[in-house]
Amino acid sequence: MLETQGLCRTFTSDAIDYEVLKGIEITIKKGESVAIVGKSGSGKSTLMHLLACLDEPTSGSVSFEGRDYSRMSEKQRDRLRNEKFGFVFQQFFLNGRETVYENVVLPMRIRGASEKDLKPRALEALESVGLGDKSEKRAKDLSGGEKQRVCIARAIVGDPDVVFADEPTGNLDSKTSRTIEDLLLDLNRENGITVVIVTHDEDLARKCGRTIDLKDGRVRGVEPVPAELFAGREQ
Ligand SMILES: Nc1ncnc2c1ncn2[C@@H]1O[C@H](COP(=O)(O)OP(=O)(O)O)[C@@H](O)[C@H]1O
Ligand SMILES: [Mg+2]
């Protein structure tokens, strides 16, 4: 479903080149849950941004369902992100002054969905994360765990094929983290959504079907997929 070939990303700062990714070759299959792990600064977020079409490689390619991002127009890439992908970030990126409902429906508004389609979808998404009764609250008045649940609702409201999460529990205490982890992995196990999680939390990584370990810009190891954790088995 997601495939990279010879993927390299170099950042230049003060005329010095930093080769963050040096030829990454990975394939992520439909229905997998994958953790991208590695030390801070190892390029996890950079790799996730490239997979999610949020950044462009210095060389090499990324494709989704056989479509190479570099051959797509900007408009096609915007549509890909909006319709096929959902995003969850450590910093939430919610509009605190808006209601929970308005935050959740944003991807649908961007897509141009009709007003009458928004409500049932938003409420369904909010109910699936246990926030069905909080839709009219201001996002800023929620706890950290609730905010991240709003982000998960926003990530799934558009019925994505892949949810990308970058350190989704990085700002949460350990008990709240477990709830968020379970919600994300349930998307995979129960709804068959492919889930790609950047994390340095070993507990979270262990719950994923597979880990991709980055070191010095390369993939150090890709653990085999334990059969019982591979949610794609019904497909
Ligand atoms: N936009 C950018 N400009 C310059 N350097 C960057 C940029 N994004 C990331 N980097 C650098 O690339 C390296 C990897 O960053 P990142 O992918 O965020 O690592 P991780 O998520 O594993 O902590 C770091 O040294 C970081 O400073
Ligand atoms: Mg990061």
mmCIF file of C-alpha atoms and ligand atoms in Angstrom:
data_model
loop_
_atom_site.group_PDB
_atom_site.id
_atom_site.type_symbol
_atom_site.label_atom_id
_atom_site.label_comp_id
_atom_site.label_asym_id
_atom_site.label_seq_id
_atom_site.Cartn_x
_atom_site.Cartn_y
_atom_site.Cartn_z
ATOM 1 C CA MET A 1 0.000 0.000 0.000
ATOM 2 C CA LEU A 2 2.821 2.393 0.964
ATOM 3 C CA GLU A 3 6.191 1.846 -0.615
ATOM 4 C CA THR A 4 9.464 3.729 -0.642
ATOM 5 C CA GLN A 5 12.383 3.313 -2.984
ATOM 6 C CA GLY A 6 15.839 4.677 -2.254
ATOM 7 C CA LEU A 7 14.270 7.344 -0.100
ATOM 8 C CA CYS A 8 16.699 10.087 0.922
ATOM 9 C CA ARG A 9 16.098 13.355 2.739
ATOM 10 C CA THR A 10 18.813 15.870 3.372
ATOM 11 C CA PHE A 11 18.363 19.133 5.275
ATOM 12 C CA THR A 12 20.797 21.964 4.701
ATOM 13 C CA SER A 13 21.614 24.362 7.484
ATOM 14 C CA ASP A 14 24.443 26.944 7.460
ATOM 15 C CA ALA A 15 25.701 25.398 4.212
ATOM 16 C CA ILE A 16 26.110 22.016 5.899
ATOM 17 C CA ASP A 17 24.119 19.070 4.579
ATOM 18 C CA TYR A 18 22.549 16.726 7.095
ATOM 19 C CA GLU A 19 21.600 13.443 5.498
ATOM 20 C CA VAL A 20 18.727 12.384 7.719
ATOM 21 C CA LEU A 21 17.447 9.496 5.608
ATOM 22 C CA LYS A 22 19.922 7.590 3.453
ATOM 23 C CA GLY A 23 18.073 5.241 1.184
ATOM 24 C CA ILE A 24 15.041 3.847 2.964
ATOM 25 C CA GLU A 25 13.326 0.858 1.339
ATOM 26 C CA ILE A 26 10.137 -0.110 3.094
ATOM 27 C CA THR A 27 6.748 -1.491 2.214
ATOM 28 C CA ILE A 28 3.715 -1.169 4.440
ATOM 29 C CA LYS A 29 0.828 -3.446 3.592
ATOM 30 C CA LYS A 30 -2.853 -2.671 3.850
ATOM 31 C CA GLY A 31 -4.167 -3.523 7.297
ATOM 32 C CA GLU A 32 -0.807 -3.448 9.069
ATOM 33 C CA SER A 33 0.011 -1.591 12.264
ATOM 34 C CA VAL A 34 3.583 -0.358 12.128
ATOM 35 C CA ALA A 35 5.689 1.458 14.694
ATOM 36 C CA ILE A 36 8.574 3.611 13.483
ATOM 37 C CA VAL A 37 11.116 3.662 16.281
ATOM 38 C CA GLY A 38 14.612 5.005 16.867
ATOM 39 C CA LYS A 39 16.438 7.574 18.973
ATOM 40 C CA SER A 40 15.415 11.211 19.057
ATOM 41 C CA GLY A 41 16.712 12.826 15.876
ATOM 42 C CA SER A 42 16.962 9.531 14.005
ATOM 43 C CA GLY A 43 14.550 10.715 11.325
ATOM 44 C CA LYS A 44 11.275 9.106 12.442
ATOM 45 C CA SER A 45 9.138 12.188 11.889
ATOM 46 C CA THR A 46 10.938 12.953 8.643
ATOM 47 C CA LEU A 47 10.123 9.466 7.353
ATOM 48 C CA MET A 48 6.512 9.724 8.481
ATOM 49 C CA HIS A 49 6.093 13.104 6.787
ATOM 50 C CA LEU A 50 7.425 11.645 3.543
ATOM 51 C CA LEU A 51 5.119 8.622 3.761
ATOM 52 C CA ALA A 52 2.172 10.917 4.464
ATOM 53 C CA CYS A 53 2.945 13.208 1.531
ATOM 54 C CA LEU A 54 3.639 16.143 3.862
ATOM 55 C CA ASP A 55 7.225 16.589 2.634
ATOM 56 C CA GLU A 56 9.198 15.837 -0.516
ATOM 57 C CA PRO A 57 12.286 13.627 -0.674
ATOM 58 C CA THR A 58 15.689 14.844 -1.796
ATOM 59 C CA SER A 59 15.861 11.704 -3.930
ATOM 60 C CA GLY A 60 14.028 8.419 -4.176
ATOM 61 C CA SER A 61 10.298 7.953 -4.168
ATOM 62 C CA VAL A 62 7.201 7.191 -2.133
ATOM 63 C CA SER A 63 4.053 5.715 -3.562
ATOM 64 C CA PHE A 64 0.590 4.963 -2.249
ATOM 65 C CA GLU A 65 -1.285 2.164 -3.995
ATOM 66 C CA GLY A 66 1.249 2.285 -6.792
ATOM 67 C CA ARG A 67 0.950 6.039 -7.365
ATOM 68 C CA ASP A 68 4.241 7.862 -7.045
ATOM 69 C CA TYR A 69 3.756 11.155 -5.167
ATOM 70 C CA SER A 70 6.252 12.939 -7.406
ATOM 71 C CA ARG A 71 4.050 12.259 -10.432
ATOM 72 C CA MET A 72 0.992 13.772 -8.797
ATOM 73 C CA SER A 73 -0.074 17.420 -9.048
ATOM 74 C CA GLU A 74 -0.302 19.530 -5.899
ATOM 75 C CA LYS A 75 -4.081 19.240 -6.089
ATOM 76 C CA GLN A 76 -3.937 15.433 -6.328
ATOM 77 C CA ARG A 77 -1.630 15.341 -3.318
ATOM 78 C CA ASP A 78 -3.978 17.559 -1.320
ATOM 79 C CA ARG A 79 -6.817 15.197 -2.156
ATOM 80 C CA LEU A 80 -4.767 12.149 -1.249
ATOM 81 C CA ARG A 81 -4.016 13.572 2.213
ATOM 82 C CA ASN A 82 -7.558 14.747 2.751
ATOM 83 C CA GLU A 83 -9.366 11.621 1.566
ATOM 84 C CA LYS A 84 -7.047 8.706 2.283
ATOM 85 C CA PHE A 85 -5.021 9.793 5.302
ATOM 86 C CA GLY A 86 -5.773 10.824 8.868
ATOM 87 C CA PHE A 87 -3.278 12.526 11.163
ATOM 88 C CA VAL A 88 -2.625 12.563 14.891
ATOM 89 C CA PHE A 89 0.244 14.649 16.293
ATOM 90 C CA GLN A 90 1.828 15.014 19.709
ATOM 91 C CA GLN A 91 0.923 18.728 19.819
ATOM 92 C CA PHE A 92 -2.754 18.053 18.959
ATOM 93 C CA PHE A 93 -3.106 21.036 16.557
ATOM 94 C CA LEU A 94 -6.662 21.785 17.613
ATOM 95 C CA ASN A 95 -8.324 25.173 17.420
ATOM 96 C CA GLY A 96 -8.926 25.760 21.131
ATOM 97 C CA ARG A 97 -11.522 28.483 20.629
ATOM 98 C CA GLU A 98 -13.672 26.296 18.407
ATOM 99 C CA THR A 99 -15.949 23.553 19.605
ATOM 100 C CA VAL A 100 -14.958 19.914 19.570
ATOM 101 C CA TYR A 101 -17.489 19.414 16.765
ATOM 102 C CA GLU A 102 -15.944 22.120 14.551
ATOM 103 C CA ASN A 103 -12.480 20.674 15.063
ATOM 104 C CA VAL A 104 -13.646 17.197 14.103
ATOM 105 C CA VAL A 105 -15.514 18.213 10.939
ATOM 106 C CA LEU A 106 -12.633 20.267 9.537
ATOM 107 C CA PRO A 107 -11.379 17.580 7.102
ATOM 108 C CA MET A 108 -14.936 17.112 5.843
ATOM 109 C CA ARG A 109 -15.348 20.854 5.291
ATOM 110 C CA ILE A 110 -12.086 20.949 3.374
ATOM 111 C CA ARG A 111 -13.470 18.147 1.250
ATOM 112 C CA GLY A 112 -16.579 20.186 0.568
ATOM 113 C CA ALA A 113 -19.002 17.779 2.274
ATOM 114 C CA SER A 114 -22.567 19.041 2.661
ATOM 115 C CA GLU A 115 -23.683 20.350 6.062
ATOM 116 C CA LYS A 116 -26.178 17.540 6.522
ATOM 117 C CA ASP A 117 -23.463 14.896 6.036
ATOM 118 C CA LEU A 118 -21.217 16.436 8.664
ATOM 119 C CA LYS A 119 -23.231 15.908 11.790
ATOM 120 C CA PRO A 120 -23.820 12.142 11.732
ATOM 121 C CA ARG A 121 -20.233 11.477 10.745
ATOM 122 C CA ALA A 122 -18.787 13.745 13.403
ATOM 123 C CA LEU A 123 -20.998 12.291 16.101
ATOM 124 C CA GLU A 124 -20.135 8.753 15.061
ATOM 125 C CA ALA A 125 -16.423 9.593 15.174
ATOM 126 C CA LEU A 126 -16.786 11.295 18.557
ATOM 127 C CA GLU A 127 -18.763 8.413 19.967
ATOM 128 C CA SER A 128 -16.141 5.936 18.841
ATOM 129 C CA VAL A 129 -13.573 7.773 20.983
ATOM 130 C CA GLY A 130 -15.975 8.128 23.921
ATOM 131 C CA LEU A 131 -16.644 11.858 23.506
ATOM 132 C CA GLY A 132 -20.189 11.786 22.170
ATOM 133 C CA ASP A 133 -21.314 14.127 24.946
ATOM 134 C CA LYS A 134 -18.538 16.712 24.486
ATOM 135 C CA SER A 135 -19.227 17.956 20.969
ATOM 136 C CA GLU A 136 -20.243 21.488 21.989
ATOM 137 C CA LYS A 137 -17.377 22.066 24.425
ATOM 138 C CA ARG A 138 -14.511 24.364 23.481
ATOM 139 C CA ALA A 139 -11.454 22.299 22.631
ATOM 140 C CA LYS A 140 -9.299 24.367 25.015
ATOM 141 C CA ASP A 141 -11.413 23.242 27.982
ATOM 142 C CA LEU A 142 -10.577 19.560 27.537
ATOM 143 C CA SER A 143 -7.885 17.506 29.249
ATOM 144 C CA GLY A 144 -4.852 16.359 27.270
ATOM 145 C CA GLY A 145 -6.243 12.863 26.835
ATOM 146 C CA GLU A 146 -9.582 14.244 25.653
ATOM 147 C CA LYS A 147 -7.817 16.552 23.197
ATOM 148 C CA GLN A 148 -5.968 13.616 21.707
ATOM 149 C CA ARG A 149 -9.252 11.715 21.444
ATOM 150 C CA VAL A 150 -10.687 14.668 19.496
ATOM 151 C CA CYS A 151 -7.679 14.425 17.197
ATOM 152 C CA ILE A 152 -8.364 10.731 16.649
ATOM 153 C CA ALA A 153 -12.009 11.526 15.859
ATOM 154 C CA ARG A 154 -10.836 14.172 13.384
ATOM 155 C CA ALA A 155 -8.393 11.680 11.864
ATOM 156 C CA ILE A 156 -11.114 9.092 11.209
ATOM 157 C CA VAL A 157 -14.095 11.293 10.339
ATOM 158 C CA GLY A 158 -13.266 11.098 6.640
ATOM 159 C CA ASP A 159 -12.975 7.295 6.626
ATOM 160 C CA PRO A 160 -9.233 7.147 5.846
ATOM 161 C CA ASP A 161 -7.214 4.172 4.647
ATOM 162 C CA VAL A 162 -4.190 5.112 6.737
ATOM 163 C CA VAL A 163 -3.839 6.929 10.060
ATOM 164 C CA PHE A 164 -0.408 8.441 10.748
ATOM 165 C CA ALA A 165 0.393 9.269 14.349
ATOM 166 C CA ASP A 166 3.579 11.097 15.414
ATOM 167 C CA GLU A 167 4.360 10.543 19.108
ATOM 168 C CA PRO A 168 0.629 10.503 19.872
ATOM 169 C CA THR A 169 1.197 9.875 23.574
ATOM 170 C CA GLY A 170 4.203 12.155 23.969
ATOM 171 C CA ASN A 171 2.274 14.766 25.959
ATOM 172 C CA LEU A 172 0.185 12.408 28.070
ATOM 173 C CA ASP A 173 0.598 10.608 31.378
ATOM 174 C CA SER A 174 1.045 6.860 31.239
ATOM 175 C CA LYS A 175 -2.538 5.894 32.085
ATOM 176 C CA THR A 176 -4.004 8.269 29.492
ATOM 177 C CA SER A 177 -1.388 7.070 27.023
ATOM 178 C CA ARG A 178 -2.642 3.507 27.284
ATOM 179 C CA THR A 179 -6.195 4.667 26.414
ATOM 180 C CA ILE A 180 -4.946 6.535 23.350
ATOM 181 C CA GLU A 181 -2.820 3.573 22.268
ATOM 182 C CA ASP A 182 -5.785 1.246 22.538
ATOM 183 C CA LEU A 183 -7.981 3.589 20.511
ATOM 184 C CA LEU A 184 -5.378 3.825 17.754
ATOM 185 C CA LEU A 185 -4.796 0.092 17.648
ATOM 186 C CA ASP A 186 -8.531 -0.591 17.678
ATOM 187 C CA LEU A 187 -8.772 1.437 14.463
ATOM 188 C CA ASN A 188 -6.438 -1.147 13.033
ATOM 189 C CA ARG A 189 -7.866 -4.274 14.624
ATOM 190 C CA GLU A 190 -11.549 -3.452 14.322
ATOM 191 C CA ASN A 191 -11.754 -1.215 11.268
ATOM 192 C CA GLY A 192 -8.804 -2.536 9.266
ATOM 193 C CA ILE A 193 -7.277 0.941 9.013
ATOM 194 C CA THR A 194 -3.551 0.839 8.351
ATOM 195 C CA VAL A 195 -1.839 2.569 11.259
ATOM 196 C CA VAL A 196 1.672 4.043 11.187
ATOM 197 C CA ILE A 197 2.864 5.278 14.577
ATOM 198 C CA VAL A 198 6.084 7.136 15.309
ATOM 199 C CA THR A 199 7.054 6.481 18.896
ATOM 200 C CA HIS A 200 9.927 6.022 21.269
ATOM 201 C CA ASP A 201 7.578 4.341 23.748
ATOM 202 C CA GLU A 202 8.501 0.670 23.814
ATOM 203 C CA ASP A 203 5.139 -0.410 25.217
ATOM 204 C CA LEU A 204 3.357 1.209 22.308
ATOM 205 C CA ALA A 205 5.801 -0.165 19.735
ATOM 206 C CA ARG A 206 5.354 -3.654 21.124
ATOM 207 C CA LYS A 207 1.600 -3.464 20.592
ATOM 208 C CA CYS A 208 2.092 -2.804 16.875
ATOM 209 C CA GLY A 209 2.343 -5.618 14.365
ATOM 210 C CA ARG A 210 5.791 -4.596 13.261
ATOM 211 C CA THR A 211 8.513 -2.113 14.106
ATOM 212 C CA ILE A 212 10.753 -0.287 11.681
ATOM 213 C CA ASP A 213 13.885 0.707 13.555
ATOM 214 C CA LEU A 214 15.795 3.714 12.238
ATOM 215 C CA LYS A 215 19.439 4.298 12.937
ATOM 216 C CA ASP A 216 21.917 6.634 11.232
ATOM 217 C CA GLY A 217 19.476 7.301 8.427
ATOM 218 C CA ARG A 218 18.919 3.664 7.603
ATOM 219 C CA VAL A 219 16.520 0.944 8.596
ATOM 220 C CA ARG A 220 18.311 -1.078 11.238
ATOM 221 C CA GLY A 221 15.794 -3.832 11.492
ATOM 222 C CA VAL A 222 12.283 -4.662 10.490
ATOM 223 C CA GLU A 223 10.849 -7.138 12.898
ATOM 224 C CA PRO A 224 8.746 -9.928 11.465
ATOM 225 C CA VAL A 225 5.024 -9.648 11.838
ATOM 226 C CA PRO A 226 3.648 -11.845 14.621
ATOM 227 C CA ALA A 227 0.619 -13.473 13.026
ATOM 228 C CA GLU A 228 -1.751 -12.708 15.895
ATOM 229 C CA LEU A 229 -1.014 -8.997 15.644
ATOM 230 C CA PHE A 230 -1.531 -8.688 11.931
ATOM 231 C CA ALA A 231 -4.974 -7.210 11.539
ATOM 232 C CA GLY A 232 -4.926 -7.638 7.767
ATOM 233 C CA ARG A 233 -5.535 -11.350 8.104
ATOM 234 C CA GLU A 234 -9.280 -11.152 7.408
ATOM 235 C CA GLN A 235 -8.743 -9.247 4.181
HETATM 236 N N1 LIG B 1 12.743 21.071 8.463
HETATM 237 C C1 LIG B 1 13.941 20.757 8.928
HETATM 238 N N2 LIG B 1 15.014 21.540 8.681
HETATM 239 C C2 LIG B 1 16.238 21.206 9.138
HETATM 240 N N3 LIG B 1 16.511 20.092 9.850
HETATM 241 C C3 LIG B 1 15.499 19.277 10.118
HETATM 242 C C4 LIG B 1 14.161 19.554 9.673
HETATM 243 N N4 LIG B 1 13.348 18.529 10.090
HETATM 244 C C5 LIG B 1 14.141 17.689 10.759
HETATM 245 N N5 LIG B 1 15.420 18.117 10.766
HETATM 246 C C6 LIG B 1 16.562 17.430 11.401
HETATM 247 O O1 LIG B 1 16.542 16.091 10.971
HETATM 248 C C7 LIG B 1 16.903 15.209 12.035
HETATM 249 C C8 LIG B 1 15.789 14.186 12.224
HETATM 250 O O2 LIG B 1 14.630 14.859 12.692
HETATM 251 P P1 LIG B 1 13.280 14.078 12.997
HETATM 252 O O3 LIG B 1 12.853 13.347 11.785
HETATM 253 O O4 LIG B 1 12.339 15.094 13.544
HETATM 254 O O5 LIG B 1 13.740 13.051 14.101
HETATM 255 P P2 LIG B 1 12.887 12.191 15.146
HETATM 256 O O6 LIG B 1 11.440 12.347 14.792
HETATM 257 O O7 LIG B 1 13.381 10.783 14.996
HETATM 258 O O8 LIG B 1 13.216 12.730 16.492
HETATM 259 C C9 LIG B 1 17.135 16.081 13.239
HETATM 260 O O9 LIG B 1 18.535 16.288 13.357
HETATM 261 C C10 LIG B 1 16.433 17.362 12.902
HETATM 262 O O10 LIG B 1 17.037 18.446 13.516
HETATM 263 MG MG MG B 2 9.893 13.233 15.767
#
